[in-house]
Amino acid sequence: MTSPRTRRRAPLTVALATLLATGATAVGAPAANAATDSWSCWLGASSACSYDRHTLRSARGSNPDNRKVGAGASTSTSQNQLYGDWSWGFGYACKFLYADRVLYPLIKNGGSTTATFYGSSTYGSGAASC
């Protein structure tokens, strides 16, 4: 048999547990619209390649041999229509985009030797930045 005190506490306990579960899900889970694309390109000196355009949050470039790599975004698939500047690094570069613009993510070989470069981009509501 349940006491009156236990009967009063049960709905409060259930309400509190529901509130905590909902809050944890909202804070801890990534947004459903966020996504990441990944690609790779065999690039000659100063060459760049792009991937599908989206409302970008970030564009990242990497090279496992620690070569100079650029990350950027463009209004076309060409590096001639760059939005802002390149972000440069040796082995890794990331370009964070503040604007909600539909752009192509780009990666660029900043060196003089042909090599494979890897790119990734994040986009959509709640996507991670650099």
PDB file of C-alpha atoms in Angstrom:
ATOM      1  CA  MET A   1       0.000   0.000   0.000  1.00  0.00           C
ATOM      2  CA  THR A   2       1.283   3.512  -0.870  1.00  0.00           C
ATOM      3  CA  SER A   3       1.289   6.302   1.610  1.00  0.00           C
ATOM      4  CA  PRO A   4      -0.248   9.712   0.728  1.00  0.00           C
ATOM      5  CA  ARG A   5       3.217  11.210   0.827  1.00  0.00           C
ATOM      6  CA  THR A   6       4.541   8.751  -1.822  1.00  0.00           C
ATOM      7  CA  ARG A   7       1.501   9.397  -4.076  1.00  0.00           C
ATOM      8  CA  ARG A   8       2.207  13.161  -4.025  1.00  0.00           C
ATOM      9  CA  ARG A   9       5.884  12.722  -4.823  1.00  0.00           C
ATOM     10  CA  ALA A  10       5.406  10.367  -7.780  1.00  0.00           C
ATOM     11  CA  PRO A  11       4.027  12.987 -10.253  1.00  0.00           C
ATOM     12  CA  LEU A  12       6.743  15.444  -9.226  1.00  0.00           C
ATOM     13  CA  THR A  13       9.437  12.823  -9.759  1.00  0.00           C
ATOM     14  CA  VAL A  14       8.081  11.934 -13.199  1.00  0.00           C
ATOM     15  CA  ALA A  15       7.844  15.627 -14.180  1.00  0.00           C
ATOM     16  CA  LEU A  16      11.395  16.303 -13.007  1.00  0.00           C
ATOM     17  CA  ALA A  17      12.769  13.256 -14.826  1.00  0.00           C
ATOM     18  CA  THR A  18      11.003  14.320 -18.041  1.00  0.00           C
ATOM     19  CA  LEU A  19      12.320  17.863 -17.752  1.00  0.00           C
ATOM     20  CA  LEU A  20      15.890  16.665 -17.200  1.00  0.00           C
ATOM     21  CA  ALA A  21      15.717  14.206 -20.093  1.00  0.00           C
ATOM     22  CA  THR A  22      14.352  16.848 -22.457  1.00  0.00           C
ATOM     23  CA  GLY A  23      16.953  19.413 -21.405  1.00  0.00           C
ATOM     24  CA  ALA A  24      19.815  16.952 -21.766  1.00  0.00           C
ATOM     25  CA  THR A  25      18.675  16.000 -25.250  1.00  0.00           C
ATOM     26  CA  ALA A  26      18.352  19.614 -26.349  1.00  0.00           C
ATOM     27  CA  VAL A  27      21.777  20.583 -25.030  1.00  0.00           C
ATOM     28  CA  GLY A  28      23.788  17.438 -25.787  1.00  0.00           C
ATOM     29  CA  ALA A  29      22.477  16.354 -29.173  1.00  0.00           C
ATOM     30  CA  PRO A  30      23.711  17.905 -32.417  1.00  0.00           C
ATOM     31  CA  ALA A  31      21.206  19.726 -34.567  1.00  0.00           C
ATOM     32  CA  ALA A  32      19.332  17.528 -37.007  1.00  0.00           C
ATOM     33  CA  ASN A  33      20.201  19.855 -39.914  1.00  0.00           C
ATOM     34  CA  ALA A  34      23.979  19.801 -39.335  1.00  0.00           C
ATOM     35  CA  ALA A  35      26.080  17.747 -41.726  1.00  0.00           C
ATOM     36  CA  THR A  36      29.644  17.149 -42.895  1.00  0.00           C
ATOM     37  CA  ASP A  37      31.025  16.368 -46.347  1.00  0.00           C
ATOM     38  CA  SER A  38      34.465  14.874 -47.025  1.00  0.00           C
ATOM     39  CA  TRP A  39      36.459  14.547 -50.237  1.00  0.00           C
ATOM     40  CA  SER A  40      40.012  14.291 -51.564  1.00  0.00           C
ATOM     41  CA  CYS A  41      41.867  15.663 -54.585  1.00  0.00           C
ATOM     42  CA  TRP A  42      45.194  15.034 -56.306  1.00  0.00           C
ATOM     43  CA  LEU A  43      46.417  18.620 -56.634  1.00  0.00           C
ATOM     44  CA  GLY A  44      49.334  20.165 -58.506  1.00  0.00           C
ATOM     45  CA  ALA A  45      51.132  23.291 -57.307  1.00  0.00           C
ATOM     46  CA  SER A  46      48.702  26.133 -56.494  1.00  0.00           C
ATOM     47  CA  SER A  47      45.724  24.058 -57.685  1.00  0.00           C
ATOM     48  CA  ALA A  48      42.442  23.921 -55.810  1.00  0.00           C
ATOM     49  CA  CYS A  49      39.380  21.712 -55.841  1.00  0.00           C
ATOM     50  CA  SER A  50      35.858  22.137 -54.537  1.00  0.00           C
ATOM     51  CA  TYR A  51      32.934  20.083 -53.336  1.00  0.00           C
ATOM     52  CA  ASP A  52      29.143  20.525 -53.278  1.00  0.00           C
ATOM     53  CA  ARG A  53      27.865  23.941 -52.319  1.00  0.00           C
ATOM     54  CA  HIS A  54      25.891  24.445 -49.136  1.00  0.00           C
ATOM     55  CA  THR A  55      25.208  27.070 -46.512  1.00  0.00           C
ATOM     56  CA  LEU A  56      28.716  26.554 -45.174  1.00  0.00           C
ATOM     57  CA  ARG A  57      29.863  26.905 -41.581  1.00  0.00           C
ATOM     58  CA  SER A  58      33.460  25.822 -42.220  1.00  0.00           C
ATOM     59  CA  ALA A  59      35.799  24.469 -44.884  1.00  0.00           C
ATOM     60  CA  ARG A  60      38.841  22.406 -43.848  1.00  0.00           C
ATOM     61  CA  GLY A  61      41.862  21.151 -45.715  1.00  0.00           C
ATOM     62  CA  SER A  62      44.533  18.691 -44.656  1.00  0.00           C
ATOM     63  CA  ASN A  63      47.571  16.838 -45.901  1.00  0.00           C
ATOM     64  CA  PRO A  64      49.139  13.917 -43.987  1.00  0.00           C
ATOM     65  CA  ASP A  65      52.659  14.889 -45.186  1.00  0.00           C
ATOM     66  CA  ASN A  66      52.408  18.301 -43.496  1.00  0.00           C
ATOM     67  CA  ARG A  67      52.386  20.187 -46.808  1.00  0.00           C
ATOM     68  CA  LYS A  68      51.069  23.743 -47.029  1.00  0.00           C
ATOM     69  CA  VAL A  69      47.288  23.595 -47.422  1.00  0.00           C
ATOM     70  CA  GLY A  70      44.640  26.240 -47.904  1.00  0.00           C
ATOM     71  CA  ALA A  71      40.963  26.157 -46.960  1.00  0.00           C
ATOM     72  CA  GLY A  72      38.435  28.566 -48.378  1.00  0.00           C
ATOM     73  CA  ALA A  73      35.027  29.089 -49.921  1.00  0.00           C
ATOM     74  CA  SER A  74      33.921  30.366 -53.307  1.00  0.00           C
ATOM     75  CA  THR A  75      30.791  31.544 -55.055  1.00  0.00           C
ATOM     76  CA  SER A  76      31.733  29.144 -57.888  1.00  0.00           C
ATOM     77  CA  THR A  77      33.840  25.995 -58.160  1.00  0.00           C
ATOM     78  CA  SER A  78      36.798  28.215 -59.085  1.00  0.00           C
ATOM     79  CA  GLN A  79      39.332  29.721 -56.702  1.00  0.00           C
ATOM     80  CA  ASN A  80      39.052  32.919 -58.770  1.00  0.00           C
ATOM     81  CA  GLN A  81      35.741  33.754 -57.044  1.00  0.00           C
ATOM     82  CA  LEU A  82      36.996  33.315 -53.487  1.00  0.00           C
ATOM     83  CA  TYR A  83      34.753  34.555 -50.688  1.00  0.00           C
ATOM     84  CA  GLY A  84      37.101  36.303 -48.271  1.00  0.00           C
ATOM     85  CA  ASP A  85      40.671  35.019 -47.914  1.00  0.00           C
ATOM     86  CA  TRP A  86      42.332  31.631 -47.767  1.00  0.00           C
ATOM     87  CA  SER A  87      43.108  30.147 -44.379  1.00  0.00           C
ATOM     88  CA  TRP A  88      46.604  28.585 -44.523  1.00  0.00           C
ATOM     89  CA  GLY A  89      48.427  25.971 -42.513  1.00  0.00           C
ATOM     90  CA  PHE A  90      50.985  23.188 -42.751  1.00  0.00           C
ATOM     91  CA  GLY A  91      49.165  19.878 -42.603  1.00  0.00           C
ATOM     92  CA  TYR A  92      45.812  21.456 -41.653  1.00  0.00           C
ATOM     93  CA  ALA A  93      43.825  24.629 -42.317  1.00  0.00           C
ATOM     94  CA  CYS A  94      40.281  25.636 -41.431  1.00  0.00           C
ATOM     95  CA  LYS A  95      38.200  28.533 -42.714  1.00  0.00           C
ATOM     96  CA  PHE A  96      35.320  29.543 -40.451  1.00  0.00           C
ATOM     97  CA  LEU A  97      32.479  31.330 -42.240  1.00  0.00           C
ATOM     98  CA  TYR A  98      30.367  33.785 -40.296  1.00  0.00           C
ATOM     99  CA  ALA A  99      27.803  34.445 -43.030  1.00  0.00           C
ATOM    100  CA  ASP A 100      24.886  32.235 -43.964  1.00  0.00           C
ATOM    101  CA  ARG A 101      25.797  32.112 -47.644  1.00  0.00           C
ATOM    102  CA  VAL A 102      25.582  29.254 -50.076  1.00  0.00           C
ATOM    103  CA  LEU A 103      29.193  28.632 -51.106  1.00  0.00           C
ATOM    104  CA  TYR A 104      31.482  25.903 -52.410  1.00  0.00           C
ATOM    105  CA  PRO A 105      34.144  24.648 -49.971  1.00  0.00           C
ATOM    106  CA  LEU A 106      37.651  24.684 -51.465  1.00  0.00           C
ATOM    107  CA  ILE A 107      41.004  23.167 -50.582  1.00  0.00           C
ATOM    108  CA  LYS A 108      44.256  24.327 -52.156  1.00  0.00           C
ATOM    109  CA  ASN A 109      47.781  22.982 -52.545  1.00  0.00           C
ATOM    110  CA  GLY A 110      50.043  25.764 -51.279  1.00  0.00           C
ATOM    111  CA  GLY A 111      53.250  23.995 -52.217  1.00  0.00           C
ATOM    112  CA  SER A 112      55.135  23.167 -55.392  1.00  0.00           C
ATOM    113  CA  THR A 113      54.757  19.357 -55.282  1.00  0.00           C
ATOM    114  CA  THR A 114      51.717  17.424 -56.509  1.00  0.00           C
ATOM    115  CA  ALA A 115      50.037  15.517 -53.695  1.00  0.00           C
ATOM    116  CA  THR A 116      46.711  14.272 -52.328  1.00  0.00           C
ATOM    117  CA  PHE A 117      44.829  16.753 -50.173  1.00  0.00           C
ATOM    118  CA  TYR A 118      41.753  16.058 -48.085  1.00  0.00           C
ATOM    119  CA  GLY A 119      38.829  18.353 -47.532  1.00  0.00           C
ATOM    120  CA  SER A 120      35.800  18.470 -45.302  1.00  0.00           C
ATOM    121  CA  SER A 121      33.067  21.000 -44.781  1.00  0.00           C
ATOM    122  CA  THR A 122      30.357  21.527 -42.220  1.00  0.00           C
ATOM    123  CA  TYR A 123      27.037  23.095 -43.017  1.00  0.00           C
ATOM    124  CA  GLY A 124      23.495  23.528 -41.867  1.00  0.00           C
ATOM    125  CA  SER A 125      21.877  24.745 -38.694  1.00  0.00           C
ATOM    126  CA  GLY A 126      24.003  23.992 -35.625  1.00  0.00           C
ATOM    127  CA  ALA A 127      27.003  22.726 -37.604  1.00  0.00           C
ATOM    128  CA  ALA A 128      30.391  22.761 -35.898  1.00  0.00           C
ATOM    129  CA  SER A 129      32.915  25.423 -36.799  1.00  0.00           C
ATOM    130  CA  CYS A 130      36.724  25.215 -36.786  1.00  0.00           C
TER     131      CYS A 130
END
